[in-house]
């Protein structure tokens, strides 16, 4: 049996084992996928032990994605720019780091929700690791512009400089946002604390779609706010979670699992 796992801290509530085991049975791949909690100061040892014992591939989650980026001996182009690694594997004795988060977000937006990002005005809230991880794949979709708004504007400016050559990007503070956007993505961790980024409802026009990278049993605070102010569609991040997993599974196994039934099973809480 080929062994895979997700490494994080904490990791007990991770949905990745369930998702990947469903992918494995759907595609008939003989693999087992578990969750490993690494000590906060022991991520490198955990990864080395895992691969030393014949493990085939790892997903990496909070708080180790940046450490995984450093630990990887080779990185894919998308991981390089993301500054974070969520997918690891060994090939010819080399430890590879990839990042499938951005591809997962784009696939959830375009395939699962049928949105075309080309020529669209996009607002992204936040400028931390989660946002950096998805910027390149988002810019590759050819939006008219991407505005990065963050509480700490200097962090948004730093990302704009880093990604400036890949598309029309600009930095902003929350208070300066006074026009509407086609798509607004909440990539702040504010939802975790039940907080709302302090932005004007003017960002929501008659056809605005919102996307919160977070998810929960109920609408996130951000999506509930957006719906109240007239957003036409409010999507949470569960689809991104399933799609980043499908992309990792494809990287490891060379076969792309179907995600619809898996997403439904998670929504139903099976
Ligand atoms: P992650 O890996 O989730 O991106 P991070 O790198 O710590 O975590 O980034 C968290 C992001 O959420 C940042 O953009 C942060 O804003 P600052 O850069 O100003 O710290 C944002 N954030 C966190 N709590 C927030 C809140 N209550 N309101 C608005 N933004 C918040």
Coordinates of C-alpha atoms and ligand atoms in Angstrom, one line a residue:
X1 CA 0.0 0.0 0.0
X2 CA 1.4 3.4 -0.9
X3 CA 1.3 5.7 2.1
X4 CA 0.3 9.5 2.0
X5 CA -0.4 11.9 4.8
X6 CA -1.2 15.5 5.7
X7 CA 1.2 17.1 8.2
X8 CA 0.0 20.0 10.4
X9 CA -0.4 21.2 14.0
X10 CA -3.2 20.8 14.9
X11 CA -4.3 18.3 12.3
X12 CA -6.9 16.1 14.0
X13 CA -9.9 17.9 12.3
X14 CA -8.3 17.9 8.8
X15 CA -10.7 16.8 6.1
X16 CA -7.8 15.7 3.8
X17 CA -7.7 12.0 4.9
X18 CA -11.4 11.7 4.1
X19 CA -11.1 13.5 0.7
X20 CA -8.0 11.5 -0.5
X21 CA -9.4 8.2 0.7
X22 CA -12.6 8.9 -1.3
X23 CA -10.5 9.9 -4.3
X24 CA -8.5 6.6 -4.0
X25 CA -11.6 4.4 -3.9
X26 CA -13.2 6.3 -6.8
X27 CA -10.1 5.9 -9.0
X28 CA -9.2 2.4 -7.8
X29 CA -5.8 3.6 -6.6
X30 CA -4.2 1.4 -3.8
X31 CA -3.2 4.0 -1.2
X32 CA -3.7 4.9 2.4
X33 CA -3.8 8.5 3.6
X34 CA -3.5 9.5 7.2
X35 CA -3.0 12.6 9.3
X36 CA 0.3 13.3 11.2
X37 CA 0.7 16.0 13.9
X38 CA 4.3 17.2 13.8
X39 CA 5.7 19.0 16.9
X40 CA 5.9 22.7 16.2
X41 CA 9.7 22.5 16.3
X42 CA 9.9 19.1 14.6
X43 CA 8.5 19.5 11.1
X44 CA 11.7 18.7 9.3
X45 CA 12.3 15.5 11.3
X46 CA 8.7 14.4 10.7
X47 CA 9.0 14.8 7.0
X48 CA 12.4 13.1 6.8
X49 CA 11.1 10.1 8.9
X50 CA 8.0 9.9 6.7
X51 CA 9.9 9.6 3.5
X52 CA 12.7 7.6 5.1
X53 CA 10.0 5.0 6.0
X54 CA 8.9 4.8 2.4
X55 CA 6.0 7.3 2.5
X56 CA 5.0 8.5 -1.0
X57 CA 3.6 12.0 -0.6
X58 CA 2.7 14.6 1.9
X59 CA 0.3 17.5 2.1
X60 CA 1.4 20.3 4.4
X61 CA -1.0 22.5 6.3
X62 CA -0.9 25.2 9.0
X63 CA 1.6 26.3 10.3
X64 CA 4.2 24.5 8.2
X65 CA 3.7 25.6 4.6
X66 CA 6.6 28.1 4.6
X67 CA 8.9 25.6 6.4
X68 CA 8.0 23.0 3.8
X69 CA 9.0 25.6 1.1
X70 CA 12.5 25.9 2.7
X71 CA 12.8 22.1 3.2
X72 CA 12.1 21.2 -0.4
X73 CA 15.2 20.5 -2.5
X74 CA 13.4 21.4 -5.7
X75 CA 10.3 23.5 -6.1
X76 CA 7.8 23.8 -8.9
X77 CA 7.5 27.3 -10.5
X78 CA 4.1 27.8 -8.9
X79 CA 5.4 26.9 -5.4
X80 CA 8.5 29.1 -5.9
X81 CA 6.3 32.1 -6.4
X82 CA 3.8 31.2 -3.7
X83 CA 6.5 31.1 -1.1
X84 CA 4.8 28.1 0.4
X85 CA 4.5 24.4 -0.3
X86 CA 1.4 22.3 0.4
X87 CA 2.4 19.1 -1.6
X88 CA 5.6 17.1 -1.2
X89 CA 6.9 14.0 -2.9
X90 CA 10.2 12.3 -3.6
X91 CA 11.5 11.5 -7.1
X92 CA 14.9 10.1 -7.8
X93 CA 16.0 10.8 -4.2
X94 CA 15.0 14.5 -4.5
X95 CA 12.4 16.1 -2.2
X96 CA 10.0 18.1 -4.3
X97 CA 7.7 20.9 -3.1
X98 CA 4.6 22.0 -5.1
X99 CA 1.7 24.3 -4.3
X100 CA -1.8 23.4 -5.5
X101 CA -3.8 26.0 -3.5
X102 CA -4.0 28.5 -6.3
X103 CA -4.9 25.9 -8.9
X104 CA -7.6 24.7 -6.5
X105 CA -9.1 28.1 -6.1
X106 CA -9.1 28.8 -9.9
X107 CA -10.6 25.4 -10.6
X108 CA -13.4 25.9 -8.0
X109 CA -14.2 29.3 -9.5
X110 CA -14.0 28.4 -13.1
X111 CA -15.1 24.8 -13.4
X112 CA -17.3 24.2 -10.3
X113 CA -18.9 27.6 -10.4
X114 CA -18.6 28.4 -14.1
X115 CA -17.0 31.8 -13.7
X116 CA -14.8 33.3 -16.4
X117 CA -12.1 35.5 -14.8
X118 CA -10.8 37.0 -18.1
X119 CA -11.3 40.7 -18.2
X120 CA -12.8 40.9 -14.7
X121 CA -12.1 43.4 -12.0
X122 CA -11.1 41.4 -8.9
X123 CA -10.6 42.5 -5.3
X124 CA -8.6 40.3 -3.0
X125 CA -8.8 41.1 0.7
X126 CA -5.6 40.2 2.7
X127 CA -1.9 39.9 1.9
X128 CA -0.7 37.0 4.0
X129 CA 0.5 33.6 3.0
X130 CA -2.9 32.4 1.8
X131 CA -3.2 35.3 -0.7
X132 CA 0.4 35.1 -1.9
X133 CA -0.2 31.3 -2.6
X134 CA -3.0 32.0 -5.1
X135 CA -1.9 35.2 -6.9
X136 CA 0.0 33.7 -9.8
X137 CA -2.8 31.2 -10.9
X138 CA -5.4 34.0 -10.5
X139 CA -3.3 36.4 -12.7
X140 CA -2.8 33.7 -15.3
X141 CA -6.6 33.8 -15.9
X142 CA -6.2 37.3 -17.5
X143 CA -8.3 39.5 -15.2
X144 CA -8.5 43.2 -16.2
X145 CA -7.2 44.1 -12.8
X146 CA -6.5 42.7 -9.3
X147 CA -6.7 45.1 -6.3
X148 CA -5.0 43.8 -3.2
X149 CA -6.4 45.4 -0.1
X150 CA -5.0 44.7 3.3
X151 CA -5.2 46.1 6.9
X152 CA -1.4 46.6 6.7
X153 CA -1.0 48.3 3.3
X154 CA 2.7 47.8 3.2
X155 CA 2.2 44.0 2.9
X156 CA -0.1 44.4 0.0
X157 CA 2.5 46.7 -1.6
X158 CA 5.2 44.1 -1.2
X159 CA 3.1 41.5 -3.0
X160 CA 2.3 44.0 -5.8
X161 CA 6.0 44.5 -6.3
X162 CA 6.7 40.7 -6.3
X163 CA 3.9 39.9 -8.8
X164 CA 3.9 43.2 -10.9
X165 CA 5.2 41.6 -14.0
X166 CA 2.4 39.0 -14.2
X167 CA -0.6 41.3 -14.5
X168 CA -2.4 44.5 -13.6
X169 CA -2.0 44.6 -9.8
X170 CA -2.5 47.4 -7.3
X171 CA -2.4 47.8 -3.5
X172 CA -5.0 49.5 -1.4
X173 CA -6.1 50.0 2.2
X174 CA -9.6 48.9 3.2
X175 CA -10.9 52.5 3.6
X176 CA -10.0 53.5 0.1
X177 CA -12.3 51.0 -1.6
X178 CA -15.2 52.9 -3.1
X179 CA -16.0 51.2 -6.5
X180 CA -17.6 47.9 -7.2
X181 CA -15.8 44.7 -8.3
X182 CA -16.9 41.7 -10.4
X183 CA -15.3 39.2 -7.9
X184 CA -14.2 39.8 -4.3
X185 CA -12.1 37.1 -2.6
X186 CA -11.7 37.2 1.2
X187 CA -8.2 35.8 1.9
X188 CA -7.8 37.3 5.3
X189 CA -7.9 35.1 8.4
X190 CA -10.5 37.5 9.9
X191 CA -13.3 35.0 9.4
X192 CA -11.6 32.6 11.8
X193 CA -12.3 35.1 14.6
X194 CA -15.7 35.9 13.2
X195 CA -14.5 39.4 12.1
X196 CA -15.3 41.3 9.0
X197 CA -12.6 43.3 7.1
X198 CA -13.8 46.9 7.5
X199 CA -14.8 47.6 3.8
X200 CA -17.6 49.7 2.4
X201 CA -20.6 47.9 0.9
X202 CA -19.9 50.0 -2.2
X203 CA -17.5 47.3 -3.4
X204 CA -20.6 45.2 -4.1
X205 CA -22.4 45.9 -7.4
X206 CA -25.3 44.3 -9.0
X207 CA -23.3 41.3 -10.4
X208 CA -20.7 40.9 -7.8
X209 CA -19.7 37.4 -6.8
X210 CA -17.9 36.8 -3.5
X211 CA -15.6 34.0 -2.4
X212 CA -14.4 33.3 1.1
X213 CA -11.3 31.1 1.3
X214 CA -12.7 29.9 4.7
X215 CA -15.7 27.7 5.1
X216 CA -17.9 26.5 7.9
X217 CA -21.3 24.9 8.5
X218 CA -22.9 28.2 8.1
X219 CA -22.2 31.1 5.7
X220 CA -19.0 32.9 6.8
X221 CA -19.3 36.3 8.3
X222 CA -17.9 37.8 5.1
X223 CA -20.3 36.0 2.8
X224 CA -23.3 36.7 5.0
X225 CA -22.4 40.4 4.9
X226 CA -21.9 40.3 1.1
X227 CA -25.3 38.5 0.6
X228 CA -27.0 41.1 2.7
X229 CA -25.6 43.9 0.5
X230 CA -26.7 42.2 -2.8
X231 CA -23.9 39.9 -3.9
X232 CA -25.4 37.6 -6.6
X233 CA -23.4 34.5 -5.5
X234 CA -21.4 33.9 -2.3
X235 CA -19.1 30.9 -2.4
X236 CA -17.1 29.4 0.5
X237 CA -13.7 27.7 0.4
X238 CA -14.8 24.1 0.7
X239 CA -14.5 23.6 -3.0
X240 CA -11.0 25.1 -3.0
X241 CA -10.1 22.6 -0.3
X242 CA -11.3 19.7 -2.4
X243 CA -9.8 21.0 -5.6
X244 CA -6.3 21.6 -4.1
X245 CA -6.5 18.0 -2.9
X246 CA -7.5 16.8 -6.4
X247 CA -4.6 18.7 -7.9
X248 CA -2.2 17.1 -5.4
X249 CA -3.7 13.7 -6.0
X250 CA -3.1 14.3 -9.8
X251 CA 0.5 15.3 -9.2
X252 CA 1.2 12.2 -7.1
X253 CA -0.8 9.6 -9.0
X254 CA -1.1 10.9 -12.6
X255 CA -4.9 10.6 -12.5
X256 CA -7.4 13.3 -11.8
X257 CA -10.2 12.4 -9.5
X258 CA -13.7 13.7 -9.9
X259 CA -14.6 16.2 -7.2
X260 CA -18.4 16.6 -7.3
X261 CA -19.4 13.7 -5.2
X262 CA -16.7 14.3 -2.7
X263 CA -17.7 17.9 -2.2
X264 CA -21.3 16.8 -1.8
X265 CA -20.3 14.2 0.8
X266 CA -18.4 16.9 2.8
X267 CA -21.3 19.3 2.6
X268 CA -23.7 16.6 3.8
X269 CA -21.3 16.0 6.7
X270 CA -21.1 12.2 5.9
Ligands
LIG1 P1 -2.6 33.2 6.2 O1 -1.6 32.1 6.1 O2 -4.0 32.8 6.7 O3 -2.6 34.1 5.1 P2 -1.2 35.3 7.5 O4 0.0 35.2 6.6 O5 -0.9 35.5 9.0 O6 -2.1 34.0 7.5 O7 -2.1 36.5 7.0 C1 -3.3 36.8 7.6 C2 -4.0 37.9 6.8 O8 -5.3 38.2 7.4 C3 -3.3 39.2 6.7 O9 -3.6 39.8 5.5 C4 -3.9 40.0 7.9 O10 -3.8 41.4 7.8 P3 -2.4 42.1 8.3 O11 -1.4 41.8 7.2 O12 -2.8 43.5 8.4 O13 -2.1 41.4 9.6 C5 -5.3 39.5 7.7 N1 -6.2 39.7 9.0 C6 -6.1 38.9 10.1 N2 -7.0 39.3 11.0 C7 -7.7 40.3 10.4 C8 -8.8 41.2 10.8 N3 -9.4 41.0 12.0 N4 -9.2 42.1 10.0 C9 -8.6 42.3 8.8 N5 -7.6 41.6 8.3 C10 -7.1 40.6 9.1

